[in-house]
Coordinates of N, CA, C and O in Angstrom, one line a residue:
P9 N 19.1 -28.9 -24.2 CA 17.7 -28.7 -24.6 C 16.9 -28.1 -23.4 O 17.2 -28.3 -22.3
W10 N 15.7 -27.4 -23.8 CA 14.8 -27.0 -22.8 C 14.3 -28.1 -22.0 O 14.1 -29.2 -22.5
Q11 N 14.1 -27.9 -20.7 CA 13.5 -28.9 -19.8 C 12.2 -28.4 -19.3 O 11.8 -27.3 -19.3
Q12 N 11.4 -29.4 -18.8 CA 10.2 -29.1 -18.1 C 10.7 -28.3 -16.8 O 11.7 -28.5 -16.3
H13 N 9.8 -27.4 -16.4 CA 10.2 -26.5 -15.2 C 10.5 -27.4 -14.0 O 11.5 -27.1 -13.3
S14 N 9.8 -28.4 -13.7 CA 10.0 -29.3 -12.6 C 11.4 -30.0 -12.7 O 12.1 -30.1 -11.7
D15 N 11.8 -30.4 -13.9 CA 13.1 -31.0 -14.1 C 14.2 -30.0 -13.9 O 15.3 -30.3 -13.4
F16 N 14.0 -28.7 -14.4 CA 14.9 -27.7 -14.2 C 15.1 -27.4 -12.7 O 16.3 -27.2 -12.2
L17 N 14.1 -27.3 -12.0 CA 14.2 -27.1 -10.5 C 14.9 -28.2 -9.8 O 15.7 -27.9 -8.9
E18 N 14.7 -29.4 -10.3 CA 15.5 -30.6 -9.7 C 17.0 -30.4 -10.0 O 17.8 -30.7 -9.2
L19 N 17.3 -30.0 -11.2 CA 18.7 -29.7 -11.6 C 19.3 -28.6 -10.7 O 20.4 -28.8 -10.2
I20 N 18.6 -27.5 -10.5 CA 19.0 -26.5 -9.6 C 19.3 -27.0 -8.2 O 20.3 -26.7 -7.6
N21 N 18.4 -27.9 -7.8 CA 18.6 -28.5 -6.4 C 19.9 -29.3 -6.3 O 20.4 -29.4 -5.2
Q22 N 20.5 -29.7 -7.4 CA 21.7 -30.5 -7.4 C 22.9 -29.6 -7.4 O 24.1 -30.1 -7.3
M23 N 22.7 -28.3 -7.7 CA 23.9 -27.3 -7.8 C 24.2 -26.7 -6.5 O 23.4 -26.6 -5.6
D24 N 25.5 -26.2 -6.4 CA 25.9 -25.4 -5.3 C 25.6 -23.9 -5.4 O 25.2 -23.3 -4.4
F25 N 25.7 -23.4 -6.6 CA 25.5 -22.0 -6.9 C 24.9 -21.9 -8.3 O 25.0 -22.7 -9.2
G26 N 24.3 -20.7 -8.6 CA 23.9 -20.3 -9.9 C 24.6 -19.0 -10.3 O 25.1 -18.3 -9.4
M27 N 24.7 -18.7 -11.6 CA 25.2 -17.5 -12.1 C 24.3 -16.9 -13.1 O 24.1 -17.6 -14.1
Q28 N 23.8 -15.7 -12.9 CA 23.0 -15.0 -13.9 C 23.6 -13.5 -13.9 O 22.9 -12.6 -13.5
V29 N 24.8 -13.4 -14.3 CA 25.5 -12.1 -14.3 C 25.2 -11.4 -15.6 O 26.1 -11.3 -16.4
S30 N 24.0 -11.0 -15.7 CA 23.5 -10.4 -17.0 C 23.8 -9.0 -17.1 O 23.9 -8.2 -16.1
L31 N 24.0 -8.5 -18.4 CA 24.2 -7.1 -18.6 C 22.9 -6.3 -18.7 O 22.9 -5.1 -18.6
T32 N 21.8 -7.0 -19.1 CA 20.6 -6.3 -19.3 C 19.3 -6.9 -18.7 O 18.4 -6.2 -18.5
E33 N 19.3 -8.2 -18.4 CA 18.0 -8.8 -17.9 C 17.7 -8.4 -16.5 O 18.6 -8.5 -15.6
T34 N 16.5 -7.9 -16.3 CA 16.2 -7.3 -15.0 C 15.6 -8.3 -14.0 O 16.1 -8.5 -12.9
Y35 N 14.4 -8.8 -14.3 CA 13.7 -9.7 -13.3 C 14.5 -11.0 -13.2 O 14.8 -11.5 -12.2
N36 N 14.6 -11.7 -14.3 CA 15.4 -12.9 -14.4 C 14.7 -14.1 -13.7 O 15.0 -14.4 -12.6
I37 N 13.9 -14.8 -14.5 CA 13.2 -16.0 -13.9 C 14.1 -17.1 -13.4 O 13.8 -17.8 -12.5
V38 N 15.3 -17.3 -14.1 CA 16.2 -18.3 -13.6 C 16.7 -17.9 -12.2 O 16.8 -18.8 -11.3
A39 N 17.1 -16.6 -12.0 CA 17.5 -16.2 -10.7 C 16.4 -16.5 -9.6 O 16.6 -16.9 -8.5
A40 N 15.1 -16.2 -10.0 CA 14.0 -16.4 -9.1 C 13.9 -17.9 -8.8 O 13.6 -18.3 -7.7
D41 N 14.1 -18.8 -9.8 CA 14.1 -20.2 -9.6 C 15.1 -20.6 -8.6 O 14.9 -21.5 -7.7
F42 N 16.3 -20.1 -8.7 CA 17.4 -20.4 -7.8 C 17.0 -20.0 -6.3 O 17.2 -20.8 -5.4
V43 N 16.5 -18.8 -6.2 CA 16.1 -18.3 -4.9 C 14.9 -19.2 -4.4 O 15.0 -19.5 -3.2
S44 N 14.0 -19.6 -5.2 CA 12.9 -20.4 -4.7 C 13.4 -21.8 -4.2 O 12.8 -22.4 -3.4
M45 N 14.5 -22.2 -4.8 CA 15.1 -23.5 -4.4 C 16.1 -23.3 -3.3 O 16.8 -24.3 -2.9
R46 N 16.2 -22.1 -2.8 CA 17.2 -21.8 -1.6 C 18.6 -22.0 -2.0 O 19.4 -22.4 -1.2
K47 N 19.0 -21.7 -3.3 CA 20.3 -21.9 -3.7 C 20.9 -20.5 -4.0 O 20.3 -19.6 -4.6
P48 N 22.1 -20.2 -3.6 CA 22.8 -18.9 -3.8 C 23.0 -18.7 -5.3 O 23.3 -19.7 -6.0
I49 N 22.8 -17.5 -5.7 CA 23.0 -17.1 -7.1 C 23.8 -15.8 -7.2 O 23.5 -14.9 -6.5
L50 N 24.8 -15.8 -8.1 CA 25.5 -14.6 -8.4 C 24.9 -13.9 -9.5 O 24.6 -14.5 -10.5
I51 N 24.6 -12.6 -9.3 CA 23.8 -11.8 -10.3 C 24.6 -10.5 -10.5 O 25.5 -10.2 -9.9
S52 N 24.1 -9.7 -11.4 CA 24.6 -8.4 -11.7 C 23.6 -7.4 -11.0 O 22.5 -7.7 -10.5
K53 N 24.0 -6.1 -11.1 CA 23.1 -5.1 -10.5 C 21.8 -4.9 -11.2 O 20.9 -4.3 -10.7
E54 N 21.7 -5.5 -12.4 CA 20.5 -5.4 -13.2 C 19.3 -6.1 -12.5 O 18.2 -5.7 -12.7
I55 N 19.6 -7.1 -11.8 CA 18.6 -7.9 -11.1 C 18.5 -7.3 -9.7 O 19.0 -7.7 -8.7
D56 N 17.7 -6.1 -9.7 CA 17.8 -5.3 -8.5 C 17.0 -5.8 -7.3 O 17.1 -5.3 -6.2
W57 N 16.2 -6.9 -7.5 CA 15.4 -7.4 -6.4 C 16.3 -8.3 -5.5 O 16.0 -8.6 -4.3
A58 N 17.4 -8.8 -6.0 CA 18.2 -9.8 -5.3 C 19.1 -9.0 -4.3 O 19.4 -7.8 -4.5
P59 N 19.5 -9.6 -3.2 CA 20.4 -9.0 -2.2 C 21.7 -8.4 -2.9 O 22.3 -9.1 -3.7
I60 N 22.1 -7.3 -2.4 CA 23.3 -6.7 -3.0 C 24.5 -7.6 -2.8 O 25.4 -7.6 -3.7
V61 N 24.6 -8.3 -1.7 CA 25.7 -9.2 -1.5 C 25.9 -10.3 -2.6 O 27.0 -10.8 -2.8
C62 N 24.8 -10.5 -3.4 CA 24.9 -11.5 -4.5 C 25.4 -10.9 -5.8 O 25.6 -11.6 -6.8
R63 N 25.7 -9.6 -5.8 CA 26.0 -8.9 -7.0 C 27.5 -9.0 -7.4 O 28.3 -9.0 -6.5
S64 N 27.8 -9.0 -8.7 CA 29.2 -8.9 -9.1 C 29.1 -8.1 -10.4 O 28.1 -7.9 -11.1
N65 N 30.3 -7.7 -10.9 CA 30.4 -7.0 -12.1 C 30.5 -8.0 -13.3 O 31.4 -8.8 -13.4
P66 N 29.5 -7.8 -14.2 CA 29.5 -8.8 -15.4 C 30.6 -8.6 -16.3 O 30.8 -9.5 -17.2
N67 N 31.4 -7.6 -16.2 CA 32.6 -7.3 -17.1 C 33.9 -7.7 -16.4 O 34.9 -7.4 -17.0
S68 N 33.8 -8.4 -15.3 CA 35.1 -8.7 -14.5 C 35.1 -10.1 -14.0 O 34.3 -10.4 -13.1
I69 N 35.9 -10.9 -14.5 CA 36.1 -12.3 -14.0 C 36.5 -12.3 -12.6 O 36.0 -13.0 -11.8
D70 N 37.4 -11.3 -12.2 CA 37.8 -11.2 -10.8 C 36.7 -10.9 -9.9 O 36.6 -11.5 -8.8
S71 N 35.8 -10.1 -10.3 CA 34.6 -9.7 -9.5 C 33.7 -11.0 -9.4 O 33.2 -11.2 -8.3
M72 N 33.5 -11.7 -10.4 CA 32.7 -12.9 -10.4 C 33.3 -14.0 -9.5 O 32.6 -14.6 -8.6
V73 N 34.6 -14.2 -9.6 CA 35.3 -15.2 -8.7 C 35.2 -14.7 -7.3 O 34.8 -15.5 -6.4
S74 N 35.4 -13.5 -7.0 CA 35.3 -12.9 -5.7 C 33.9 -13.1 -5.1 O 33.6 -13.4 -4.0
G75 N 32.9 -12.8 -6.0 CA 31.5 -13.0 -5.6 C 31.1 -14.4 -5.3 O 30.4 -14.7 -4.3
L76 N 31.6 -15.4 -6.0 CA 31.4 -16.8 -5.7 C 32.0 -17.2 -4.4 O 31.4 -17.9 -3.6
H77 N 33.2 -16.7 -4.1 CA 33.9 -16.9 -2.8 C 33.0 -16.3 -1.7 O 32.8 -17.0 -0.6
R78 N 32.5 -15.1 -1.9 CA 31.7 -14.5 -0.9 C 30.4 -15.3 -0.6 O 30.1 -15.5 0.5
L79 N 29.8 -15.7 -1.7 CA 28.5 -16.5 -1.5 C 28.8 -17.8 -0.8 O 28.0 -18.3 0.0
N80 N 30.0 -18.4 -1.1 CA 30.3 -19.7 -0.5 C 30.6 -19.5 1.0 O 30.2 -20.3 1.8
F81 N 31.1 -18.3 1.3 CA 31.4 -18.0 2.8 C 30.1 -17.7 3.5 O 30.0 -18.2 4.7
I82 N 29.1 -17.1 2.9 CA 27.9 -16.7 3.7 C 26.7 -17.5 3.3 O 25.6 -17.2 3.9
K83 N 26.8 -18.5 2.5 CA 25.6 -19.3 2.1 C 25.0 -19.9 3.3 O 25.6 -20.1 4.3
G84 N 23.7 -20.1 3.2 CA 23.0 -20.7 4.3 C 21.6 -20.1 4.4 O 21.1 -19.4 3.5
N85 N 20.9 -20.4 5.5 CA 19.6 -20.0 5.7 C 19.3 -18.5 5.7 O 18.3 -18.0 5.2
M86 N 20.3 -17.8 6.3 CA 20.1 -16.3 6.4 C 20.0 -15.7 5.0 O 19.2 -14.9 4.7
L87 N 21.0 -16.1 4.1 CA 21.1 -15.5 2.8 C 19.9 -16.0 2.0 O 19.2 -15.2 1.3
S88 N 19.5 -17.3 2.1 CA 18.4 -17.8 1.3 C 17.1 -17.1 1.8 O 16.2 -16.7 0.9
S89 N 16.9 -16.9 3.1 CA 15.7 -16.3 3.6 C 15.6 -14.8 3.1 O 14.5 -14.4 2.7
F90 N 16.7 -14.1 3.2 CA 16.7 -12.7 2.7 C 16.4 -12.6 1.2 O 15.7 -11.8 0.8
A91 N 17.0 -13.5 0.4 CA 16.8 -13.5 -1.0 C 15.3 -13.8 -1.3 O 14.7 -13.1 -2.2
Q92 N 14.7 -14.7 -0.6 CA 13.3 -15.0 -0.8 C 12.4 -13.8 -0.4 O 11.4 -13.5 -1.0
Y93 N 12.8 -13.1 0.7 CA 12.1 -11.9 1.1 C 12.2 -10.9 0.1 O 11.1 -10.3 -0.3
R94 N 13.3 -10.6 -0.5 CA 13.5 -9.6 -1.5 C 12.7 -10.0 -2.8 O 12.1 -9.1 -3.4
L95 N 12.7 -11.2 -3.2 CA 11.9 -11.7 -4.3 C 10.4 -11.5 -4.0 O 9.7 -11.0 -4.9
K96 N 9.9 -11.8 -2.9 CA 8.5 -11.6 -2.5 C 8.2 -10.1 -2.5 O 7.1 -9.7 -3.1
Q97 N 9.1 -9.2 -2.0 CA 8.9 -7.8 -2.1 C 8.7 -7.3 -3.6 O 7.8 -6.5 -3.9
S98 N 9.6 -7.8 -4.4 CA 9.5 -7.5 -5.8 C 8.2 -7.9 -6.5 O 7.5 -7.2 -7.2
N99 N 7.8 -9.2 -6.1 CA 6.5 -9.7 -6.7 C 5.3 -8.9 -6.2 O 4.4 -8.6 -6.9
D100 N 5.3 -8.5 -4.9 CA 4.2 -7.8 -4.3 C 4.2 -6.4 -5.0 O 3.1 -5.9 -5.3
Q101 N 5.3 -5.8 -5.2 CA 5.4 -4.5 -5.9 C 4.8 -4.6 -7.3 O 4.0 -3.7 -7.8
A102 N 5.2 -5.6 -8.0 CA 4.7 -5.8 -9.4 C 3.2 -6.0 -9.4 O 2.5 -5.4 -10.2
I103 N 2.6 -6.8 -8.4 CA 1.2 -7.0 -8.3 C 0.5 -5.7 -8.1 O -0.5 -5.4 -8.7
N104 N 1.0 -4.9 -7.2 CA 0.4 -3.6 -6.9 C 0.4 -2.7 -8.1 O -0.5 -1.9 -8.3
S105 N 1.6 -2.7 -8.8 CA 1.7 -1.8 -10.0 C 0.6 -2.2 -11.1 O 0.0 -1.4 -11.7
W106 N 0.5 -3.5 -11.3 CA -0.4 -4.0 -12.3 C -1.9 -3.7 -11.8 O -2.7 -3.3 -12.6
A107 N -2.2 -3.9 -10.6 CA -3.5 -3.6 -10.1 C -3.8 -2.1 -10.2 O -5.0 -1.8 -10.6
E108 N -2.9 -1.3 -9.9 CA -3.1 0.2 -10.1 C -3.3 0.5 -11.6 O -4.2 1.3 -11.9
L109 N -2.5 0.0 -12.4 CA -2.7 0.2 -13.9 C -4.1 -0.2 -14.3 O -4.8 0.5 -15.0
L110 N -4.5 -1.4 -13.9 CA -5.8 -2.0 -14.4 C -6.9 -1.1 -13.8 O -7.9 -0.9 -14.5
N111 N -6.8 -0.7 -12.6 CA -7.8 0.2 -12.0 C -7.9 1.5 -12.7 O -9.0 2.0 -13.0
N112 N -6.8 2.1 -13.1 CA -6.7 3.3 -13.9 C -7.4 3.1 -15.3 O -8.1 4.0 -15.7
L113 N -7.1 2.0 -15.9 CA -7.7 1.7 -17.2 C -9.2 1.5 -17.1 O -10.0 2.0 -17.9
N114 N -9.6 0.9 -16.0 CA -11.0 0.7 -15.7 C -11.7 2.0 -15.5 O -12.8 2.3 -16.0
D115 N -11.1 2.9 -14.7 CA -11.6 4.2 -14.5 C -11.8 5.0 -15.8 O -12.8 5.7 -16.0
C116 N -10.8 4.9 -16.7 CA -10.8 5.6 -18.0 C -12.0 5.0 -18.8 O -12.7 5.8 -19.4
D117 N -12.2 3.7 -18.8 CA -13.3 3.1 -19.5 C -14.7 3.6 -19.0 O -15.6 3.9 -19.7
N118 N -14.8 3.7 -17.6 CA -16.0 4.1 -17.0 C -16.3 5.6 -17.2 O -17.5 6.0 -17.2
N119 N -15.3 6.4 -17.5 CA -15.4 7.8 -17.7 C -15.6 8.2 -19.1 O -15.8 9.3 -19.5
S120 N -15.6 7.2 -20.0 CA -15.7 7.5 -21.5 C -17.1 7.6 -21.9 O -18.0 7.1 -21.4

């Protein structure tokens, strides 16, 4: 069943890894939750804000197993910090895009 967000974060904190090897989902709030909890997560190329080293092929079990071995080998502060940096970059870019759109809409309203 669905959990409260705080309960879900506590559950993540008990895990060694996460897997969000999606074929289509791009931002992926679950992946962001894992990164915020400093837990390694295996993702697909669709989640483009995450470090490339965390990626695997969603159509290949061998790729996913290899990716989990890779994450186990390199897990730690460096990977967690880089993933958090990439997430922050993505968030900052989204904020800037929304601000630009809203400014453009405001300019259109003012020119009407």
